[in-house]
């Protein structure tokens, strides 16, 4: 067993050394590269997604789903009424990717690290009711109005290639994927996939305005806004922050495999921890 | 009608100007960008595809399919027997992408242009028989042995974003796609896709060795090799050279659409002219 592992690790080292040599990339001395062209393409894609979001009610439906999710560890506390969305701002700026560099890690595939920076205002405004259950059940119902804005995101994105037939990967993936995903075994019968995640030192800044009280006397209460912030942050961490990751399966070159039917969502980033 | 077109074109111009401004990209003065990190990732992907090709007989099956394709305009002439593959070399080098720049074209989305250069030896060795039908049917059968190598490719790759719900795109696509693809209408119910093609001034160099004659006296005959070269070149032009293109649909952000089932191959580059 140990010898096989050592052999595999040697094979991988040789393969990586050969790739770096043939692509003229020295991981120790290569300067970081700009991605301005990539920023333009991504901005175009986001611009189109925004158009789509405005056309149908896709965005409101998605947020409704997250906020009313009662099964996970992020479920809303029972002293909070159903949340109604009153305002959505999907922003009008674009992320800036920069400083791309290739890292070599022992016994792993090469990894591209890219700095991502987004200064935009993505706002979600909601209304709900605070259900005061003490001294007795429903002794008071306080209306709440608040808005949560994401005003800044910056982080370091990792992109690497993995083989979905790799034993180590499958073990990791099976531990993390949801019950629902377990039915979709077909999507990982070999083949390559791109793995994405953000380093843990990401920065995600919110701006929160919260009003609470009787209809006539609404007061600012930071605590409710904080709960919402934590819920959104948790949603992000559970999906995109190391050691969690997103996967995009690469199309196979071999036509012989193309007749297998898989769910439409297999080409969307795969959720690695969605315990719904 | 004309006024609507003009409005659409103005909206697109404004959108593109805004994207370029917000991503700090001036199409007139921005220097071309290197893609060394991208070369490393692509090399890793190709390396993995090569491993897969060697493991199963994927590659031989694919070539067999192309060479025995009798339905298209590239069908083999009837004086050539079935082709048997004797040698395959899948190469050991990687393409080098460089000089990436964004171009603005009137009434179109922005386009990224990337130079691609590949110096590698991809060899296909075959055996077949020349069926001489004059003066009478099958009056002679001459064995042929030849090998075709692709030794150099260089070209300019265009990458752009298109909306698959765009009328103009759908018209173009419907004209070009095969009968088989027409069943898969679901994959283009809106949504964005990346469009790829090579400019017509690409360069594709072959090296051909051809032997013909009786078993004992094989002579070099360039004509047969040329036929094979034209077949391979035709295959490439029909799929990847302007005005033909390949498409990779982008995953939708909206979970509400994810339960629609589409064929597994919808995430592979879509063939725009495959009249099988």
Coordinates of C-alpha atoms in Angstrom, one line a residue:
Chain A
X1 CA 0.0 0.0 0.0
X2 CA 2.7 2.5 1.1
X3 CA 4.8 1.6 -1.9
X4 CA 1.9 2.1 -4.3
X5 CA 1.2 5.5 -2.8
X6 CA 4.8 6.4 -3.2
X7 CA 4.8 5.3 -6.8
X8 CA 1.7 7.3 -7.5
X9 CA 3.2 10.3 -5.9
X10 CA 6.4 10.0 -8.0
X11 CA 4.4 9.6 -11.2
X12 CA 2.4 12.7 -10.3
X13 CA 5.6 14.7 -9.5
X14 CA 7.2 13.7 -12.8
X15 CA 4.0 14.5 -14.7
X16 CA 3.8 18.0 -13.1
X17 CA 7.5 18.7 -13.7
X18 CA 7.0 17.8 -17.4
X19 CA 3.9 20.0 -17.7
X20 CA 5.7 23.0 -16.1
X21 CA 8.7 22.5 -18.4
X22 CA 6.7 22.2 -21.6
X23 CA 4.5 25.2 -20.8
X24 CA 7.6 27.3 -19.8
X25 CA 6.2 28.0 -16.3
X26 CA 8.6 28.2 -13.4
X27 CA 6.4 28.3 -10.2
X28 CA 9.3 29.9 -8.3
X29 CA 10.0 32.8 -10.5
X30 CA 7.0 33.4 -12.8
X31 CA 5.5 36.8 -12.2
X32 CA 1.7 37.0 -11.5
X33 CA -0.4 37.6 -14.6
X34 CA -3.2 40.1 -15.2
X35 CA -6.7 38.9 -16.1
X36 CA -8.2 42.0 -17.6
X37 CA -9.6 40.2 -20.6
X38 CA -11.1 37.7 -18.3
X39 CA -12.8 40.5 -16.3
X40 CA -14.4 41.7 -19.4
X41 CA -15.8 38.3 -20.3
X42 CA -17.0 37.7 -16.8
X43 CA -18.6 41.1 -16.7
X44 CA -20.5 40.2 -19.9
X45 CA -21.7 37.0 -18.4
X46 CA -22.9 38.7 -15.2
X47 CA -24.6 41.4 -17.2
X48 CA -26.6 38.8 -19.0
X49 CA -27.4 37.0 -15.7
X50 CA -28.7 40.3 -14.3
X51 CA -30.9 40.7 -17.4
X52 CA -32.3 37.2 -16.8
X53 CA -32.8 37.9 -13.1
X54 CA -34.8 41.0 -13.9
X55 CA -36.9 39.3 -16.6
X56 CA -38.3 36.5 -14.4
X57 CA -38.4 36.4 -10.7
X58 CA -35.5 34.0 -10.4
X59 CA -33.7 36.1 -7.8
X60 CA -36.6 36.6 -5.4
X61 CA -37.4 32.8 -5.6
X62 CA -33.8 31.9 -4.8
X63 CA -33.6 34.2 -1.8
X64 CA -37.0 33.0 -0.6
X65 CA -35.7 29.5 -0.7
X66 CA -32.6 30.3 1.4
X67 CA -34.4 32.4 3.9
X68 CA -37.2 29.8 4.5
X69 CA -34.8 26.9 4.7
X70 CA -35.8 25.2 8.0
X71 CA -33.9 21.9 7.7
X72 CA -30.3 23.0 8.0
X73 CA -28.3 24.3 10.9
X74 CA -29.0 27.8 9.6
X75 CA -32.7 27.5 10.2
X76 CA -34.3 30.7 11.5
X77 CA -35.1 30.8 15.2
X78 CA -38.7 30.1 16.1
X79 CA -39.2 33.6 17.5
X80 CA -39.0 35.0 14.0
X81 CA -42.0 35.1 11.6
X82 CA -41.8 34.2 7.9
X83 CA -39.6 36.7 6.1
X84 CA -41.0 38.8 3.3
X85 CA -38.6 40.4 0.7
X86 CA -39.2 44.1 0.1
X87 CA -36.2 45.2 -1.8
X88 CA -33.6 43.7 -4.1
X89 CA -30.6 45.4 -5.7
X90 CA -28.6 43.1 -7.8
X91 CA -25.8 45.6 -8.2
X92 CA -24.2 47.1 -11.3
X93 CA -20.5 46.5 -10.8
X94 CA -18.3 43.6 -11.7
X95 CA -15.6 41.5 -10.0
X96 CA -12.0 42.2 -10.8
X97 CA -9.7 39.2 -11.0
X98 CA -6.0 39.8 -10.8
X99 CA -2.6 38.4 -9.8
X100 CA -3.0 34.9 -11.2
X101 CA -0.2 32.5 -10.3
X102 CA 0.4 28.8 -10.4
X103 CA 1.3 27.0 -7.1
X104 CA 2.8 23.6 -6.7
X105 CA 1.7 21.5 -3.7
X106 CA 3.2 18.2 -2.7
X107 CA 1.2 15.2 -4.0
X108 CA -1.5 17.4 -5.6
X109 CA -2.3 18.8 -9.0
X110 CA -1.1 22.3 -9.7
X111 CA -3.4 25.1 -8.5
X112 CA -4.1 28.5 -9.9
X113 CA -4.6 31.2 -7.3
X114 CA -6.5 34.4 -8.4
X115 CA -7.3 37.5 -6.3
X116 CA -10.9 38.5 -6.6
X117 CA -12.2 41.9 -5.6
X118 CA -15.8 43.2 -5.8
X119 CA -17.0 46.6 -4.7
X120 CA -20.7 46.6 -5.4
X121 CA -23.9 47.1 -3.5
X122 CA -26.0 44.0 -3.4
X123 CA -29.0 44.8 -1.3
X124 CA -31.7 42.6 0.2
X125 CA -34.5 44.4 2.0
X126 CA -37.0 42.3 4.1
X127 CA -39.9 42.6 6.5
X128 CA -40.7 40.1 9.2
X129 CA -42.2 40.0 12.7
X130 CA -40.5 39.3 16.0
X131 CA -42.6 36.8 18.0
X132 CA -42.1 37.5 21.7
X133 CA -42.9 34.2 23.5
X134 CA -42.1 35.4 27.0
X135 CA -43.7 35.7 29.5
X136 CA -46.2 33.6 27.5
X137 CA -46.5 32.3 23.9
X138 CA -47.0 35.2 21.4
X139 CA -47.3 37.8 24.1
X140 CA -46.1 40.4 21.6
X141 CA -45.6 40.7 17.9
X142 CA -43.1 43.4 16.8
X143 CA -42.8 44.3 13.1
X144 CA -39.3 44.5 11.8
X145 CA -38.0 46.1 8.6
X146 CA -34.3 45.7 7.6
X147 CA -32.0 45.7 4.6
X148 CA -28.8 43.8 4.3
X149 CA -26.2 45.0 1.7
X150 CA -23.1 43.2 0.6
X151 CA -20.8 46.1 -0.1
X152 CA -17.4 44.4 -0.5
X153 CA -16.0 41.1 -1.2
X154 CA -12.4 40.2 -1.7
X155 CA -10.7 36.8 -1.5
X156 CA -8.3 34.4 -3.1
X157 CA -9.9 31.9 -5.5
X158 CA -8.2 28.6 -6.1
X159 CA -8.8 26.7 -9.4
X160 CA -7.4 23.2 -9.9
X161 CA -8.0 20.2 -12.0
X162 CA -9.2 17.0 -10.3
X163 CA -9.9 13.6 -11.7
X164 CA -13.4 12.5 -10.6
X165 CA -12.2 8.9 -10.8
X166 CA -9.5 9.6 -8.3
X167 CA -10.1 7.5 -5.1
X168 CA -9.1 10.3 -2.7
X169 CA -11.4 12.8 -4.4
X170 CA -14.4 10.4 -4.4
X171 CA -13.9 9.7 -0.7
X172 CA -13.9 13.5 0.0
X173 CA -16.8 14.1 -2.2
X174 CA -19.0 11.3 -0.9
X175 CA -18.4 12.6 2.7
X176 CA -19.6 16.0 1.8
X177 CA -22.4 15.7 -0.8
X178 CA -26.0 15.7 0.1
X179 CA -28.4 12.8 0.1
X180 CA -30.1 14.2 -3.0
X181 CA -26.8 14.3 -4.9
X182 CA -26.1 10.7 -4.0
X183 CA -28.6 9.6 -6.7
X184 CA -26.5 11.3 -9.4
X185 CA -23.6 8.8 -9.4
X186 CA -23.4 8.8 -13.2
X187 CA -21.8 12.2 -13.3
X188 CA -18.6 11.0 -11.8
X189 CA -17.7 7.9 -13.9
X190 CA -14.2 9.2 -14.5
X191 CA -13.5 12.4 -16.3
X192 CA -12.0 15.6 -15.2
X193 CA -13.5 18.5 -13.3
X194 CA -12.5 21.9 -12.3
X195 CA -12.5 22.5 -8.6
X196 CA -13.1 26.0 -7.2
X197 CA -12.8 27.4 -3.6
X198 CA -11.9 30.5 -1.7
X199 CA -9.2 30.7 0.9
X200 CA -10.4 31.2 4.4
X201 CA -8.9 34.7 4.6
X202 CA -11.7 36.1 2.4
X203 CA -13.4 39.4 3.3
X204 CA -17.1 39.8 3.0
X205 CA -18.5 43.1 4.3
X206 CA -22.1 43.9 5.0
X207 CA -24.1 47.0 5.6
X208 CA -27.2 46.5 7.7
X209 CA -30.1 48.7 8.5
X210 CA -32.7 47.3 10.9
X211 CA -35.8 48.8 12.3
X212 CA -37.9 47.2 15.0
X213 CA -40.9 48.2 17.1
X214 CA -44.6 49.0 16.9
X215 CA -45.7 50.4 13.5
X216 CA -45.4 53.9 14.9
X217 CA -42.1 53.7 16.8
X218 CA -39.5 51.7 14.8
X219 CA -36.1 51.6 16.4
X220 CA -32.7 50.4 15.1
X221 CA -31.8 47.0 16.5
X222 CA -28.5 45.6 15.2
X223 CA -29.0 42.0 16.5
X224 CA -31.6 41.0 13.8
X225 CA -29.4 42.3 11.0
X226 CA -26.5 40.3 12.5
X227 CA -28.6 37.1 12.4
X228 CA -29.3 37.7 8.7
X229 CA -25.7 38.4 8.0
X230 CA -24.6 35.2 9.7
X231 CA -27.1 33.2 7.6
X232 CA -25.8 34.6 4.4
X233 CA -22.2 34.1 5.5
X234 CA -23.0 30.5 6.5
X235 CA -24.5 29.9 3.1
X236 CA -21.3 31.1 1.4
X237 CA -18.9 29.3 3.7
X238 CA -20.8 26.0 3.3
X239 CA -20.4 26.2 -0.4
X240 CA -17.3 28.0 -1.4
X241 CA -14.7 28.3 1.3
X242 CA -11.9 25.9 1.9
X243 CA -12.2 22.9 2.6
X244 CA -15.6 23.1 0.9
X245 CA -15.5 23.5 -2.9
X246 CA -17.5 23.8 -6.1
X247 CA -17.0 21.5 -9.1
X248 CA -17.6 22.0 -12.8
X249 CA -17.3 18.7 -14.7
X250 CA -15.4 19.1 -17.9
X251 CA -16.9 17.7 -21.1
X252 CA -15.4 14.4 -22.2
X253 CA -13.7 14.3 -25.5
X254 CA -14.9 10.8 -26.2
X255 CA -18.1 10.5 -28.1
X256 CA -18.6 6.9 -26.9
X257 CA -19.7 8.2 -23.5
X258 CA -22.0 11.0 -24.7
X259 CA -25.2 8.9 -24.8
X260 CA -25.4 8.5 -21.1
X261 CA -28.1 10.8 -19.7
X262 CA -27.4 12.8 -16.6
X263 CA -29.5 15.5 -14.9
X264 CA -29.3 18.9 -16.4
X265 CA -27.7 20.4 -13.3
X266 CA -24.6 18.2 -13.5
X267 CA -22.9 21.0 -15.5
X268 CA -23.7 23.6 -12.8
X269 CA -21.3 24.0 -9.9
X270 CA -21.9 21.0 -7.7
X271 CA -22.8 21.6 -4.2
X272 CA -20.6 19.9 -1.8
X273 CA -22.5 20.5 1.4
X274 CA -26.2 21.2 1.0
X275 CA -27.9 19.2 3.7
X276 CA -31.5 19.9 2.5
Chain B
X1 CA -38.8 46.8 -37.2
X2 CA -35.8 49.0 -38.2
X3 CA -36.4 51.2 -35.2
X4 CA -36.4 48.2 -32.8
X5 CA -33.1 47.0 -34.3
X6 CA -31.6 50.4 -33.8
X7 CA -32.8 50.5 -30.2
X8 CA -31.4 47.1 -29.5
X9 CA -28.1 48.1 -31.1
X10 CA -28.0 51.3 -29.0
X11 CA -28.8 49.3 -25.8
X12 CA -26.0 46.8 -26.6
X13 CA -23.5 49.7 -27.3
X14 CA -24.3 51.3 -24.0
X15 CA -24.0 48.0 -22.1
X16 CA -20.7 47.2 -23.7
X17 CA -19.3 50.7 -23.0
X18 CA -20.4 50.4 -19.3
X19 CA -18.7 46.9 -19.0
X20 CA -15.5 48.2 -20.5
X21 CA -15.4 51.2 -18.2
X22 CA -16.2 49.2 -15.1
X23 CA -13.5 46.6 -15.9
X24 CA -11.0 49.3 -16.7
X25 CA -10.5 47.9 -20.2
X26 CA -9.7 50.2 -23.1
X27 CA -10.0 48.2 -26.3
X28 CA -7.9 50.7 -28.2
X29 CA -4.9 50.9 -25.9
X30 CA -4.9 47.8 -23.6
X31 CA -1.8 45.7 -24.2
X32 CA -2.2 42.0 -25.0
X33 CA -2.1 39.8 -22.0
X34 CA -0.1 36.6 -21.3
X35 CA -1.9 33.3 -20.5
X36 CA 0.9 31.3 -19.0
X37 CA -1.2 30.2 -16.0
X38 CA -3.9 29.1 -18.5
X39 CA -1.4 27.1 -20.5
X40 CA -0.5 25.1 -17.3
X41 CA -4.2 24.3 -16.5
X42 CA -4.9 23.3 -20.1
X43 CA -1.8 21.1 -20.2
X44 CA -3.0 19.4 -17.1
X45 CA -6.4 18.8 -18.7
X46 CA -4.8 17.4 -21.9
X47 CA -2.5 15.3 -19.8
X48 CA -5.5 13.7 -18.1
X49 CA -7.3 13.2 -21.5
X50 CA -4.2 11.4 -22.8
X51 CA -4.2 9.1 -19.8
X52 CA -7.9 8.4 -20.5
X53 CA -7.3 7.8 -24.2
X54 CA -4.6 5.3 -23.4
X55 CA -6.6 3.5 -20.7
X56 CA -9.6 2.7 -23.0
X57 CA -9.6 2.6 -26.8
X58 CA -11.5 5.9 -27.0
X59 CA -9.1 7.4 -29.5
X60 CA -9.1 4.5 -31.9
X61 CA -12.9 4.4 -31.8
X62 CA -13.1 8.1 -32.6
X63 CA -10.8 7.9 -35.5
X64 CA -12.5 4.8 -36.9
X65 CA -15.8 6.8 -36.8
X66 CA -14.4 9.7 -38.7
X67 CA -12.6 7.6 -41.3
X68 CA -15.6 5.3 -42.0
X69 CA -18.0 8.2 -42.2
X70 CA -19.8 7.6 -45.6
X71 CA -22.7 10.0 -45.3
X72 CA -21.0 13.4 -45.5
X73 CA -19.3 15.3 -48.3
X74 CA -16.0 14.0 -46.9
X75 CA -16.9 10.3 -47.6
X76 CA -14.0 8.2 -48.9
X77 CA -14.0 7.5 -52.6
X78 CA -15.3 4.1 -53.7
X79 CA -12.0 3.0 -55.0
X80 CA -10.6 2.9 -51.4
X81 CA -11.1 -0.1 -49.2
X82 CA -12.0 0.1 -45.5
X83 CA -9.2 1.9 -43.5
X84 CA -7.4 0.0 -40.7
X85 CA -5.5 2.0 -38.1
X86 CA -2.0 0.7 -37.4
X87 CA -0.4 3.5 -35.4
X88 CA -1.5 6.2 -33.1
X89 CA 0.6 8.8 -31.4
X90 CA -1.3 11.2 -29.3
X91 CA 1.7 13.5 -28.8
X92 CA 3.3 14.7 -25.6
X93 CA 3.4 18.5 -26.0
X94 CA 0.9 21.2 -25.1
X95 CA -0.7 24.1 -26.8
X96 CA 0.6 27.6 -25.9
X97 CA -1.9 30.3 -25.7
X98 CA -0.8 33.9 -25.8
X99 CA -1.5 37.5 -26.7
X100 CA -5.0 37.7 -25.4
X101 CA -6.9 40.9 -26.3
X102 CA -10.5 42.1 -26.3
X103 CA -12.0 43.3 -29.6
X104 CA -15.1 45.4 -30.0
X105 CA -17.3 44.7 -33.1
X106 CA -20.3 46.8 -34.1
X107 CA -23.6 45.3 -32.9
X108 CA -21.9 42.3 -31.4
X109 CA -20.8 41.2 -28.0
X110 CA -17.1 41.7 -27.1
X111 CA -14.8 39.1 -28.4
X112 CA -11.5 37.8 -26.8
X113 CA -8.9 36.9 -29.4
X114 CA -6.1 34.5 -28.3
X115 CA -3.2 33.2 -30.3
X116 CA -2.7 29.4 -30.1
X117 CA 0.4 27.5 -31.1
X118 CA 1.0 23.8 -31.0
X119 CA 4.2 22.1 -32.1
X120 CA 3.6 18.4 -31.4
X121 CA 3.5 15.2 -33.4
X122 CA 0.1 13.6 -33.5
X123 CA 0.4 10.6 -35.8
X124 CA -2.2 8.3 -37.3
X125 CA -0.9 5.3 -39.2
X126 CA -3.3 3.4 -41.4
X127 CA -3.4 0.5 -43.9
X128 CA -6.0 0.2 -46.6
X129 CA -6.3 -1.2 -50.2
X130 CA -6.6 0.7 -53.4
X131 CA -9.4 -0.9 -55.5
X132 CA -8.6 -0.3 -59.2
X133 CA -11.9 -0.6 -61.1
X134 CA -10.5 0.1 -64.5
X135 CA -10.5 -1.4 -67.1
X136 CA -13.0 -3.5 -65.1
X137 CA -14.4 -3.7 -61.6
X138 CA -11.7 -4.8 -59.1
X139 CA -9.1 -5.5 -61.8
X140 CA -6.4 -4.8 -59.2
X141 CA -6.1 -4.5 -55.4
X142 CA -3.1 -2.6 -54.2
X143 CA -2.1 -2.5 -50.5
X144 CA -1.4 0.9 -49.1
X145 CA 0.3 1.8 -45.9
X146 CA 0.6 5.4 -44.8
X147 CA 0.9 7.6 -41.8
X148 CA -0.4 11.2 -41.3
X149 CA 1.1 13.4 -38.7
X150 CA -0.1 16.8 -37.6
X151 CA 3.2 18.5 -36.7
X152 CA 2.1 22.1 -36.3
X153 CA -1.0 24.1 -35.6
X154 CA -1.3 27.8 -35.1
X155 CA -4.3 30.0 -35.2
X156 CA -6.2 32.7 -33.6
X157 CA -9.0 31.6 -31.3
X158 CA -12.1 33.8 -30.7
X159 CA -14.1 33.5 -27.6
X160 CA -17.3 35.4 -27.1
X161 CA -20.4 35.3 -25.0
X162 CA -23.7 34.8 -26.8
X163 CA -27.3 34.5 -25.5
X164 CA -28.9 31.4 -26.7
X165 CA -32.3 33.1 -26.6
X166 CA -31.1 35.7 -29.0
X167 CA -33.1 35.6 -32.2
X168 CA -30.2 36.2 -34.5
X169 CA -28.2 33.4 -32.8
X170 CA -31.0 30.9 -32.9
X171 CA -31.5 31.5 -36.6
X172 CA -27.8 31.0 -37.3
X173 CA -27.7 27.9 -35.1
X174 CA -30.8 26.3 -36.6
X175 CA -29.4 26.7 -40.1
X176 CA -26.2 24.9 -39.1
X177 CA -27.1 22.2 -36.6
X178 CA -27.6 18.7 -37.6
X179 CA -30.9 16.8 -37.8
X180 CA -29.9 14.8 -34.7
X181 CA -29.3 18.0 -32.7
X182 CA -32.7 19.4 -33.6
X183 CA -34.3 17.0 -31.0
X184 CA -32.4 18.7 -28.2
X185 CA -34.3 21.9 -28.2
X186 CA -34.3 22.1 -24.4
X187 CA -30.7 23.0 -24.2
X188 CA -31.3 26.5 -25.7
X189 CA -34.3 27.8 -23.7
X190 CA -32.5 31.0 -23.0
X191 CA -29.2 31.1 -21.0
X192 CA -25.7 32.1 -22.0
X193 CA -23.1 30.1 -23.9
X194 CA -19.5 30.6 -24.8
X195 CA -18.8 30.6 -28.6
X196 CA -15.4 29.4 -29.9
X197 CA -14.0 29.5 -33.4
X198 CA -10.7 29.9 -35.2
X199 CA -10.0 32.6 -37.7
X200 CA -9.6 31.5 -41.3
X201 CA -5.9 32.3 -41.4
X202 CA -5.1 29.3 -39.2
X203 CA -2.1 27.1 -40.1
X204 CA -2.3 23.3 -39.9
X205 CA 0.7 21.4 -41.1
X206 CA 0.8 17.7 -41.9
X207 CA 3.6 15.2 -42.5
X208 CA 2.6 12.3 -44.7
X209 CA 4.4 9.1 -45.5
X210 CA 2.6 6.9 -48.0
X211 CA 3.5 3.5 -49.5
X212 CA 1.6 1.8 -52.2
X213 CA 2.1 -1.2 -54.4
X214 CA 2.2 -5.0 -54.2
X215 CA 3.3 -6.4 -50.9
X216 CA 6.9 -6.7 -52.2
X217 CA 7.2 -3.4 -54.0
X218 CA 5.7 -0.5 -52.0
X219 CA 6.3 2.9 -53.5
X220 CA 5.7 6.4 -52.2
X221 CA 2.5 7.9 -53.5
X222 CA 1.7 11.4 -52.2
X223 CA -1.9 11.5 -53.6
X224 CA -3.4 9.1 -51.0
X225 CA -1.8 10.9 -48.1
X226 CA -3.2 14.1 -49.5
X227 CA -6.8 12.7 -49.5
X228 CA -6.4 11.8 -45.9
X229 CA -5.1 15.2 -45.1
X230 CA -8.0 16.9 -46.8
X231 CA -10.4 14.7 -44.9
X232 CA -8.9 15.6 -41.5
X233 CA -8.7 19.3 -42.6
X234 CA -12.4 19.2 -43.7
X235 CA -13.4 17.7 -40.3
X236 CA -11.6 20.6 -38.5
X237 CA -13.0 23.4 -40.8
X238 CA -16.6 22.1 -40.5
X239 CA -16.4 22.3 -36.8
X240 CA -14.1 25.0 -35.7
X241 CA -13.2 27.6 -38.4
X242 CA -15.2 30.8 -38.9
X243 CA -18.1 31.0 -39.7
X244 CA -18.6 27.6 -38.0
X245 CA -18.3 27.5 -34.2
X246 CA -18.4 25.4 -31.1
X247 CA -20.6 26.2 -28.1
X248 CA -20.3 25.5 -24.5
X249 CA -23.5 26.4 -22.6
X250 CA -23.0 28.1 -19.3
X251 CA -24.7 26.7 -16.2
X252 CA -27.7 28.8 -15.2
X253 CA -27.6 30.5 -11.8
X254 CA -31.3 29.9 -11.2
X255 CA -32.2 26.7 -9.3
X256 CA -35.7 26.8 -10.6
X257 CA -34.5 25.6 -14.0
X258 CA -32.3 22.9 -12.8
X259 CA -34.8 20.0 -12.8
X260 CA -35.2 19.9 -16.5
X261 CA -33.4 16.9 -17.9
X262 CA -31.1 17.4 -20.9
X263 CA -28.8 14.9 -22.7
X264 CA -25.4 14.4 -21.1
X265 CA -23.6 15.8 -24.1
X266 CA -25.2 19.2 -23.9
X267 CA -22.3 20.3 -21.9
X268 CA -19.8 19.2 -24.5
X269 CA -18.9 21.5 -27.4
X270 CA -21.9 21.6 -29.6
X271 CA -21.4 20.7 -33.2
X272 CA -22.7 23.3 -35.6
X273 CA -22.3 21.3 -38.7
X274 CA -22.3 17.6 -38.5
X275 CA -24.6 16.3 -41.2
X276 CA -24.6 12.6 -40.1

